Amino acid sequence: MDKVKVIIAGPRGRMGSEAVHLVNRTENYELAAVIDHKNGGGFLGDFEGFSQFGQVPIYTDLAQCFQELSPDVLIDLTTPEVGMFHTKTALEYGVRPVVGTTGFSKENLNELEELCREKEIGCIIAPNFALGAVLMMKFSQLAGRYFNDVEIIELHHDQKLDAPSGTAVKTAEMIADVRTEKEQGHPEEKETIPGSRGANFDGMHIHSVRLPGLIAHQQVMFGSEGQTLTIRHDSYNRASFMSGVKLAVDTVLKIDTLVYGLENIID
Ligand code: NAP
């Protein structure tokens, strides 16, 4: 059986470097190249911590990489600004994207869904690859059927670029699908410091904490008369995301639509 040819965009990043090692240790995957906007023309092995990847070329130009190598899958772990461009370019060249980069808008997702339909290939965008986090979202959706009052508190390291996190938005969307809509808090509530009640999503509130020392954590708190229910997930390192990345790569090869959220591919 031919190996799955994988390209990783953002290989020096915290998530990207974990993904490089995941691809390397997975028997039927081959790391064909990486996309790095700063170091085109060299080899990944030139960088500290990657000495075993001496032969893996670095491209800056995605189109050139896709034309020369005809890969199967692009794993994108970059920034919200370039993630969309990378994903579109991959689909245009018939390369299946697995996207962990967060910060995609509804319009972005609609555009990519249309492109998948046109090209008849799969794409998986997952704001959170940690299987525990996906279960946390599913359990929260279940709870949202019985509790209308919910506050989402997401906590991340202070280098994160987008807020609220993709996971928090996705959780709010999943709860909104089943929750009876309600504007929470006192009807006459006033913020004496703007932003103190967090972001408002369909009347639910989302709070973003950014601190050094954190990785990725989320707490979903439900309340009703005389009781609260708290559902919490913690990622303590980036290895926690890799089983989800592998599941997404294996799955994207078999589908021909856009899937947003890992919860749609785990039972
Ligand atoms: P990071 O450490 O800052 O890594 C981002 C990498 O992207 C850096 O190496 C950066 O290179 C590179 N990059 C920036 N622009 C690029 C471009 N035009 N072409 C190629 N590479 C480019 O961030 P991270 O913590 O790994 O997170 C990466 C993304 O994954 C973020 O969107 C984050 O929110 C998301 N994330 C997702 C999950 C999930 O489970 N889905 C989990 C954690 C994080 P330079 O530093 O040299 O600019």
XYZ file of N, CA and C in Angstrom, residues 12-248:
711
model
N 7.526 24.549 12.490
C 8.328 24.966 13.658
C 7.450 25.405 14.821
N 6.145 25.484 14.594
C 5.237 25.938 15.645
C 5.045 24.860 16.708
N 4.368 25.242 17.786
C 4.170 24.291 18.893
C 3.324 23.097 18.462
N 2.260 23.349 17.713
C 1.430 22.244 17.231
C 2.088 21.552 16.040
N 2.633 22.383 15.132
C 3.240 21.835 13.912
C 4.367 20.863 14.214
N 5.208 21.188 15.220
C 6.350 20.308 15.505
C 5.860 18.971 16.081
N 4.786 18.993 16.862
C 4.194 17.719 17.341
C 3.684 16.911 16.153
N 3.069 17.617 15.197
C 2.511 16.919 14.027
C 3.621 16.308 13.171
N 4.761 17.006 13.068
C 5.918 16.464 12.325
C 6.307 15.114 12.928
N 6.377 15.048 14.257
C 6.782 13.800 14.914
C 5.691 12.732 14.791
N 4.441 13.161 14.818
C 3.334 12.203 14.631
C 3.447 11.536 13.250
N 3.635 12.358 12.225
C 3.712 11.816 10.859
C 4.921 10.885 10.757
N 6.015 11.280 11.368
C 7.244 10.484 11.308
C 7.069 9.108 11.964
N 6.324 9.060 13.056
C 6.216 7.767 13.751
C 5.032 6.934 13.252
N 4.268 7.457 12.313
C 3.116 6.688 11.803
C 3.546 5.931 10.551
N 3.418 4.621 10.644
C 4.017 3.746 9.637
C 3.581 4.044 8.206
N 2.271 4.257 7.988
C 1.824 4.443 6.605
C 1.755 5.904 6.165
N 2.407 6.808 6.930
C 2.465 8.212 6.517
C 3.892 8.547 6.069
N 3.971 9.473 5.122
C 5.294 9.980 4.709
C 5.254 11.507 4.777
N 6.209 12.117 5.464
C 6.287 13.581 5.491
C 7.005 14.018 4.217
N 6.226 14.443 3.211
C 6.800 14.739 1.886
C 7.503 16.094 1.875
N 6.997 17.064 2.628
C 7.598 18.405 2.688
C 6.901 19.200 3.772
N 7.472 20.353 4.069
C 6.797 21.272 5.001
C 6.703 22.656 4.349
N 5.726 23.437 4.813
C 5.551 24.814 4.326
C 5.955 25.747 5.465
N 6.963 26.550 5.165
C 7.463 27.483 6.178
C 7.727 28.804 5.473
N 7.012 29.841 5.881
C 7.086 31.113 5.152
C 8.452 31.797 5.256
N 9.321 31.297 6.154
C 10.594 32.007 6.347
C 11.812 31.260 5.819
N 11.677 29.943 5.573
C 12.897 29.158 5.325
C 12.841 28.308 4.058
N 12.218 28.835 3.016
C 12.094 28.060 1.776
C 13.448 27.692 1.193
N 13.483 26.530 0.535
C 14.716 26.124 -0.149
C 15.603 25.241 0.701
N 15.439 25.261 2.002
C 16.287 24.442 2.871
C 15.647 23.099 3.170
N 16.149 22.467 4.202
C 15.613 21.179 4.639
C 15.224 21.285 6.114
N 14.192 20.569 6.483
C 13.717 20.626 7.863
C 14.814 20.196 8.837
N 15.659 19.269 8.377
C 16.742 18.761 9.218
C 17.744 19.831 9.643
N 17.720 20.998 8.984
C 18.654 22.075 9.356
C 18.263 22.721 10.686
N 17.044 22.433 11.157
C 16.576 23.101 12.374
C 16.763 22.236 13.610
N 17.069 22.930 14.708
C 17.284 22.242 15.976
C 16.048 21.414 16.360
N 16.291 20.199 16.755
C 15.176 19.331 17.155
C 14.604 18.513 16.016
N 15.093 18.777 14.764
C 14.534 18.067 13.611
C 15.632 17.342 12.818
N 16.751 17.005 13.470
C 17.911 16.496 12.716
C 17.589 15.231 11.917
N 16.601 14.446 12.370
C 16.271 13.217 11.617
C 15.489 13.498 10.340
N 15.173 14.789 10.058
C 14.385 15.119 8.872
C 15.236 15.813 7.807
N 16.487 15.360 7.675
C 17.441 15.983 6.759
C 16.951 16.085 5.333
N 16.144 15.118 4.886
C 15.740 15.082 3.479
C 14.380 15.716 3.218
N 13.750 16.242 4.244
C 12.401 16.796 4.034
C 12.523 18.252 3.585
N 12.114 18.540 2.317
C 12.302 19.902 1.802
C 11.320 20.908 2.409
N 11.781 22.162 2.435
C 10.913 23.246 2.928
C 10.506 24.109 1.730
N 9.220 24.333 1.601
C 8.691 25.218 0.548
C 8.081 26.450 1.203
N 8.150 27.575 0.477
C 7.362 28.730 0.918
C 6.107 28.825 0.056
N 6.215 28.346 -1.182
C 5.122 28.473 -2.138
C 4.301 27.179 -2.162
N 3.078 27.271 -1.673
C 2.206 26.092 -1.590
C 1.938 25.479 -2.949
N 1.603 26.355 -3.918
C 1.234 25.865 -5.250
C 2.398 25.065 -5.848
N 3.595 25.607 -5.717
C 4.786 24.914 -6.250
C 4.948 23.545 -5.566
N 4.771 23.527 -4.262
C 4.896 22.286 -3.495
C 3.887 21.252 -3.986
N 2.646 21.684 -4.151
C 1.592 20.746 -4.566
C 1.847 20.241 -5.990
N 2.303 21.160 -6.873
C 2.558 20.755 -8.269
C 3.705 19.747 -8.335
N 4.750 19.992 -7.557
C 5.934 19.132 -7.648
C 5.757 17.791 -6.939
N 4.974 17.769 -5.844
C 4.939 16.549 -5.020
C 3.619 15.781 -5.049
N 2.559 16.395 -5.570
C 1.218 15.768 -5.565
C 0.915 15.051 -4.248
N 0.900 15.780 -3.150
C 0.625 15.128 -1.854
C -0.850 14.752 -1.708
N -1.132 13.940 -0.688
C -2.522 13.549 -0.413
C -3.182 14.523 0.555
N -2.424 14.932 1.589
C -3.032 15.685 2.700
C -2.143 16.867 3.087
N -2.788 18.008 3.358
C -2.086 19.145 3.980
C -2.575 19.266 5.417
N -1.640 19.253 6.375
C -2.025 19.553 7.765
C -1.631 21.003 8.014
N -2.614 21.845 8.301
C -2.313 23.261 8.528
C -2.413 23.615 10.002
N -1.295 24.110 10.540
C -1.232 24.525 11.948
C -0.474 25.848 11.994
N -1.104 26.867 11.416
C -0.404 28.152 11.273
C -1.152 29.259 12.017
N -1.598 30.254 11.278
C -2.298 31.378 11.910
C -3.618 31.603 11.158
N -4.588 32.237 11.811
C -5.884 32.431 11.146
C -5.757 33.135 9.786
N -4.821 34.073 9.651
C -4.705 34.829 8.395
C -4.312 33.934 7.233
N -3.309 33.087 7.432
C -2.834 32.267 6.307
C -3.542 30.925 6.216
N -4.146 30.483 7.302
C -4.807 29.170 7.310
C -5.857 29.056 6.216
N -6.642 30.104 6.037
C -7.709 30.089 5.027
C -7.100 29.995 3.622
N -6.068 30.790 3.379
C -5.407 30.769 2.068
C -4.824 29.374 1.791
N -4.177 28.787 2.790
C -3.587 27.450 2.626
C -4.667 26.414 2.302
N -5.773 26.508 3.031
C -6.837 25.501 2.866
C -7.448 25.601 1.469
N -7.697 26.843 1.048
C -8.277 27.044 -0.296
C -7.336 26.533 -1.372
N -6.051 26.890 -1.223
C -5.062 26.475 -2.235
C -4.990 24.955 -2.297
N -5.002 24.301 -1.136
C -4.944 22.837 -1.119
C -6.124 22.262 -1.896
N -7.327 22.741 -1.594
C -8.515 22.201 -2.273
C -8.426 22.442 -3.780
N -7.939 23.616 -4.157
C -7.826 23.917 -5.589
C -6.881 22.945 -6.299
N -5.883 22.443 -5.567
C -4.926 21.494 -6.162
C -5.284 20.033 -5.865
N -6.464 19.803 -5.327
C -6.901 18.425 -5.066
C -6.213 17.781 -3.881
N -5.661 18.616 -2.976
C -5.004 18.096 -1.771
C -5.997 18.245 -0.606
N -6.146 17.186 0.187
C -7.166 17.191 1.246
C -6.634 17.881 2.513
N -7.277 18.965 2.933
C -6.769 19.671 4.120
C -7.294 19.093 5.447
N -6.384 19.024 6.421
C -6.749 18.759 7.820
C -6.279 20.009 8.565
N -7.233 20.776 9.064
C -6.902 22.111 9.563
C -7.136 22.202 11.065
N -6.062 22.504 11.780
C -6.188 22.719 13.221
C -6.167 24.195 13.539
N -5.717 24.990 12.580
C -5.657 26.443 12.768
C -7.049 26.949 13.118
N -7.133 27.809 14.112
C -8.443 28.299 14.544
C -8.690 29.710 14.028
N -9.900 30.192 14.216
C -10.224 31.565 13.835
C -10.933 31.670 12.500
N -11.427 30.559 11.932
C -12.168 30.620 10.670
C -13.565 31.193 10.927
N -14.013 32.086 10.017
C -15.356 32.666 10.175
C -16.388 31.763 9.496
N -17.646 32.045 9.750
C -18.758 31.300 9.101
C -18.639 31.423 7.589
N -18.275 32.647 7.119
C -18.144 32.878 5.671
C -17.024 32.008 5.109
N -15.903 31.931 5.854
C -14.779 31.070 5.427
C -15.270 29.634 5.260
N -16.015 29.156 6.269
C -16.461 27.756 6.256
C -17.416 27.511 5.095
N -18.295 28.487 4.831
C -19.240 28.331 3.709
C -18.485 28.252 2.388
N -17.490 29.122 2.247
C -16.711 29.150 1.002
C -15.973 27.810 0.805
N -15.410 27.290 1.886
C -14.650 26.030 1.788
C -15.585 24.846 1.530
N -16.767 24.914 2.127
C -17.744 23.837 1.907
C -18.108 23.766 0.425
N -18.297 24.947 -0.165
C -18.643 25.030 -1.590
C -17.498 24.480 -2.447
N -16.289 24.840 -2.073
C -15.107 24.384 -2.827
C -14.952 22.855 -2.744
N -15.237 22.295 -1.569
C -15.177 20.821 -1.407
C -16.189 20.167 -2.339
N -17.389 20.772 -2.385
C -18.451 20.208 -3.225
C -18.010 20.244 -4.691
N -17.460 21.397 -5.076
C -17.024 21.575 -6.475
C -15.923 20.580 -6.835
N -14.952 20.416 -5.928
C -13.783 19.561 -6.219
C -14.032 18.090 -5.846
N -15.123 17.858 -5.112
C -15.487 16.508 -4.654
C -14.369 15.859 -3.838
N -13.796 16.640 -2.935
C -12.809 16.071 -2.003
C -13.097 16.550 -0.578
N -12.550 15.797 0.366
C -12.815 16.081 1.763
C -11.891 17.124 2.367
N -12.367 17.706 3.455
C -11.576 18.674 4.220
C -12.088 18.571 5.660
N -11.177 18.498 6.613
C -11.602 18.477 8.018
C -10.993 19.676 8.737
N -11.867 20.463 9.338
C -11.420 21.605 10.141
C -11.845 21.325 11.574
N -10.877 21.259 12.473
C -11.214 20.906 13.857
C -10.617 21.930 14.807
N -11.462 22.756 15.433
C -10.925 23.736 16.385
C -10.256 23.067 17.572
N -10.574 21.794 17.808
C -9.904 21.100 18.911
C -9.735 19.623 18.557
N -8.478 19.183 18.500
C -8.181 17.802 18.149
C -8.137 16.880 19.368
N -8.257 17.440 20.562
C -8.192 16.579 21.757
C -9.517 15.836 21.895
N -9.454 14.518 21.921
C -10.699 13.749 21.957
C -11.504 14.064 23.216
N -10.807 14.322 24.327
C -11.497 14.680 25.575
C -12.271 15.981 25.425
N -11.712 16.912 24.650
C -12.388 18.200 24.448
C -13.629 18.007 23.582
N -13.528 17.087 22.626
C -14.683 16.815 21.770
C -15.815 16.218 22.622
N -15.443 15.325 23.552
C -16.459 14.752 24.446
C -17.041 15.830 25.358
N -16.167 16.751 25.823
C -16.647 17.851 26.667
C -17.724 18.659 25.909
N -17.493 18.878 24.600
C -18.485 19.623 23.799
C -19.775 18.822 23.664
N -19.618 17.504 23.424
C -20.825 16.659 23.270
C -21.624 16.604 24.562
N -20.909 16.435 25.700
C -21.608 16.376 26.990
C -22.299 17.726 27.267
N -21.638 18.809 26.874
C -22.224 20.141 27.102
C -23.484 20.304 26.270
N -23.459 19.766 25.067
C -24.660 19.858 24.225
C -25.818 19.092 24.865
N -25.485 17.943 25.425
C -26.528 17.145 26.097
C -27.100 17.944 27.280
N -26.209 18.529 28.074
C -26.657 19.307 29.234
C -27.471 20.523 28.797
N -27.119 21.094 27.646
C -27.806 22.286 27.148
C -29.277 22.038 26.836
N -29.662 20.775 26.699
C -31.081 20.457 26.477
C -31.885 20.673 27.747
N -31.208 20.578 28.900
C -31.919 20.641 30.188
C -31.643 21.924 30.964
N -30.526 22.597 30.632
C -30.158 23.837 31.341
C -30.074 24.972 30.314
N -30.875 26.037 30.516
C -30.814 27.176 29.584
C -29.720 28.165 29.944
N -29.260 28.102 31.202
C -28.278 29.091 31.651
C -26.894 28.466 31.653
N -26.014 29.062 30.857
C -24.675 28.476 30.718
C -23.646 29.582 30.490
N -22.514 29.422 31.125
C -21.393 30.330 30.882
C -20.189 29.466 30.487
N -19.495 29.896 29.434
C -18.333 29.136 28.968
C -17.079 29.922 29.342
N -16.174 29.264 30.028
C -14.911 29.919 30.403
C -13.795 29.148 29.725
N -13.156 29.768 28.755
C -12.032 29.083 28.102
C -10.736 29.723 28.562
N -9.715 28.888 28.785
C -8.444 29.371 29.338
C -7.307 28.877 28.452
N -6.469 29.792 27.984
C -5.361 29.419 27.095
C -4.092 30.185 27.465
N -2.978 29.706 26.905
C -1.691 30.390 27.032
C -1.785 31.798 26.421
N -0.901 32.670 26.834
C -1.035 34.076 26.439
C -0.458 34.391 25.058
N -0.051 33.357 24.298
C 0.408 33.605 22.933
C -0.700 33.333 21.915
N -1.838 32.923 22.391
C -2.952 32.624 21.481
C -3.441 33.905 20.819
N -3.695 33.837 19.487
C -4.023 35.058 18.744
C -5.515 35.371 18.714
N -6.360 34.343 18.739
C -7.796 34.608 18.583
C -8.551 34.413 19.902
N -9.590 35.200 20.080
C -10.467 35.048 21.254
C -11.889 35.415 20.842
N -12.919 34.701 21.264
C -12.790 33.483 22.070
C -12.197 32.339 21.247
N -11.823 31.267 21.912
C -11.214 30.145 21.213
C -12.222 29.501 20.263
N -11.697 28.839 19.228
C -12.568 28.117 18.292
C -13.401 27.077 19.026
N -12.821 26.468 20.044
C -13.544 25.440 20.805
C -14.732 26.062 21.550
N -14.502 27.250 22.122
C -15.604 27.902 22.856
C -16.738 28.265 21.901
N -16.378 28.771 20.730
C -17.417 29.153 19.760
C -18.182 27.909 19.309
N -17.411 26.852 19.026
C -18.046 25.604 18.584
C -18.959 25.042 19.677
N -18.513 25.108 20.925
C -19.343 24.621 22.041
C -20.632 25.436 22.116
N -20.487 26.757 21.990
C -21.678 27.624 22.062
C -22.631 27.299 20.914
N -22.083 27.055 19.735
C -22.947 26.722 18.584
C -23.698 25.415 18.841
N -22.967 24.431 19.390
C -23.602 23.124 19.638
C -24.686 23.232 20.702
N -24.434 24.043 21.737
C -25.445 24.215 22.784
C -26.641 24.988 22.208
N -26.339 26.016 21.397
C -27.416 26.840 20.830
C -28.369 26.000 19.971
N -27.837 24.941 19.360
C -28.689 24.075 18.527
C -29.791 23.385 19.330
N -29.567 23.200 20.637
C -30.551 22.440 21.436
C -31.177 23.272 22.561
N -30.576 24.403 22.897
C -31.012 25.172 24.071
C -32.182 26.079 23.696
N -33.129 26.248 24.611
C -34.189 27.232 24.412
C -33.548 28.604 24.591
N -33.681 29.459 23.574
C -32.935 30.722 23.599
C -33.329 31.563 24.823
N -32.324 32.167 25.424
C -32.576 32.976 26.620
C -31.465 34.017 26.759
N -31.850 35.259 27.038
C -30.850 36.296 27.335
C -30.533 36.159 28.822
N -29.320 35.738 29.155
C -29.006 35.412 30.558
C -28.696 36.635 31.410
N -28.755 36.447 32.705
C -28.430 37.525 33.641
C -29.659 38.386 33.883
N -29.487 39.396 34.733
C -30.606 40.299 35.051
C -30.903 41.185 33.842
N -32.183 41.379 33.520
C -32.504 42.201 32.333
C -31.928 43.619 32.419
N -31.719 44.102 33.641
C -31.179 45.464 33.770
C -29.695 45.472 34.121
N -29.058 44.342 33.952
C -27.625 44.240 34.279
C -26.806 45.264 33.465
N -25.840 45.932 34.129
C -24.990 46.927 33.449
C -23.536 46.613 33.743
N -22.708 46.706 32.721
C -21.273 46.470 32.940
C -20.636 47.770 33.411
N -20.079 47.795 34.599
C -19.406 49.019 35.045
C -18.012 49.093 34.422
N -17.453 47.942 34.055
C -16.231 47.907 33.244
C -16.603 47.147 31.971
N -16.487 47.782 30.775
C -16.927 47.119 29.540
C -16.233 45.775 29.358
N -17.000 44.774 28.967
C -16.440 43.443 28.709
C -16.503 42.515 29.897
N -16.943 43.043 31.058
C -16.879 42.199 32.261
C -17.805 40.983 32.186
N -18.843 41.049 31.378
C -19.725 39.874 31.237
C -19.314 38.980 30.072
N -18.190 39.315 29.440
C -17.677 38.454 28.363
C -18.432 38.652 27.063
N -18.187 37.747 26.115
C -18.865 37.829 24.816
C -20.254 37.230 24.946
N -21.191 37.760 24.142
C -22.563 37.264 24.200
C -22.853 36.470 22.931
N -23.148 35.187 23.097
C -23.494 34.332 21.960
C -24.884 33.794 22.214
N -25.855 34.315 21.499
C -27.256 33.865 21.685
C -27.717 33.981 23.128
N -27.204 34.968 23.854
C -27.609 35.153 25.251
C -26.741 34.403 26.248
N -25.851 33.496 25.757
C -24.893 32.814 26.659
C -23.635 33.674 26.704
N -22.854 33.531 27.755
C -21.653 34.361 27.853
C -20.391 33.507 27.751
N -19.400 34.051 27.052
C -18.118 33.338 26.886
C -17.011 34.231 27.445
N -16.177 33.655 28.302
C -15.087 34.405 28.930
C -13.755 33.793 28.508
N -12.819 34.647 28.110
C -11.514 34.156 27.650
C -10.420 34.570 28.635
N -9.745 33.580 29.190
C -8.637 33.828 30.113
C -7.342 33.564 29.347
N -6.346 34.448 29.458
C -5.048 34.244 28.801
C -3.949 34.400 29.844
N -3.212 33.308 30.093
C -2.146 33.356 31.097
C -0.982 32.476 30.669
N 0.252 32.922 30.903
C 1.370 32.007 30.680
C 1.214 30.811 31.616
N 1.677 29.656 31.181
C 1.559 28.456 32.021
C 0.390 27.583 31.613
N -0.650 28.215 31.019
C -1.791 27.419 30.563
C -1.483 26.837 29.185
N -2.185 25.768 28.817
C -2.116 25.248 27.438
C -3.499 25.490 26.812
N -4.447 24.584 27.017
C -5.801 24.760 26.472
C -6.779 24.085 27.423
N -7.701 24.867 27.951
C -8.620 24.375 28.974
C -9.995 25.016 28.726
N -11.029 24.323 29.119
C -12.362 24.924 29.016
C -13.292 24.352 30.069
N -14.073 25.251 30.629
C -15.048 24.878 31.638
C -16.411 25.386 31.165
N -17.383 24.510 31.135
C -18.731 24.909 30.745
C -19.600 24.754 31.983
N -20.147 25.880 32.451
C -20.919 25.875 33.711
C -22.394 26.084 33.429
N -23.198 25.169 33.905
C -24.648 25.271 33.767
C -25.234 25.544 35.147
N -26.294 26.321 35.185
C -26.926 26.590 36.477
C -28.439 26.574 36.372
N -29.074 26.073 37.402
C -30.536 26.220 37.524
C -30.831 26.271 39.028
N -32.066 26.434 39.401
C -32.412 26.590 40.823
C -31.699 25.557 41.688
N -30.856 26.005 42.597
C -30.265 25.124 43.604
C -29.170 24.190 43.127
N -28.731 24.325 41.868
C -27.670 23.420 41.418
C -26.835 24.032 40.279
N -25.588 23.597 40.213
C -24.761 23.906 39.040
C -24.157 22.591 38.548
N -23.836 22.590 37.278
C -23.156 21.443 36.676
C -21.954 22.012 35.920
N -20.760 21.481 36.211
C -19.554 21.977 35.534
C -18.920 20.844 34.739
N -18.676 21.109 33.472
C -18.002 20.124 32.615
C -16.675 20.759 32.204
N -15.572 20.063 32.477
C -14.266 20.700 32.251
C -13.322 19.759 31.520
N -12.552 20.332 30.622
C -11.489 19.563 29.958
C -10.186 20.357 30.027
N -9.071 19.624 30.222
C -7.748 20.265 30.267
C -6.803 19.533 29.331
N -6.137 20.288 28.459
C -5.008 19.734 27.697
C -3.747 20.221 28.390
N -2.906 19.280 28.850
C -1.700 19.665 29.584
C -0.480 19.779 28.676
N -0.571 19.188 27.483
C 0.502 19.384 26.495
C -0.068 19.164 25.101
N 0.724 19.491 24.081
C 0.189 19.447 22.719
C 0.114 18.033 22.162
N 0.756 17.084 22.871
C 0.621 15.685 22.449
C -0.843 15.251 22.570
N -1.597 15.929 23.442
C -3.006 15.552 23.645
C -3.833 15.714 22.367
N -3.312 16.509 21.412
C -4.088 16.761 20.199
C -3.788 15.754 19.081
N -2.715 14.968 19.245
C -2.215 14.226 18.085
C -3.056 13.019 17.679
N -3.713 12.350 18.649
C -4.558 11.213 18.226
C -5.713 11.739 17.368
N -6.179 12.940 17.664
C -7.244 13.545 16.859
C -6.746 13.935 15.472
N -5.499 14.402 15.394
C -4.930 14.756 14.080
C -4.854 13.497 13.210
N -4.409 12.385 13.822
C -4.284 11.138 13.063
C -5.669 10.656 12.600
N -6.625 10.725 13.495
C -7.982 10.318 13.126
C -8.479 11.172 11.948
N -8.185 12.465 11.993
C -8.646 13.360 10.923
C -7.948 13.036 9.598
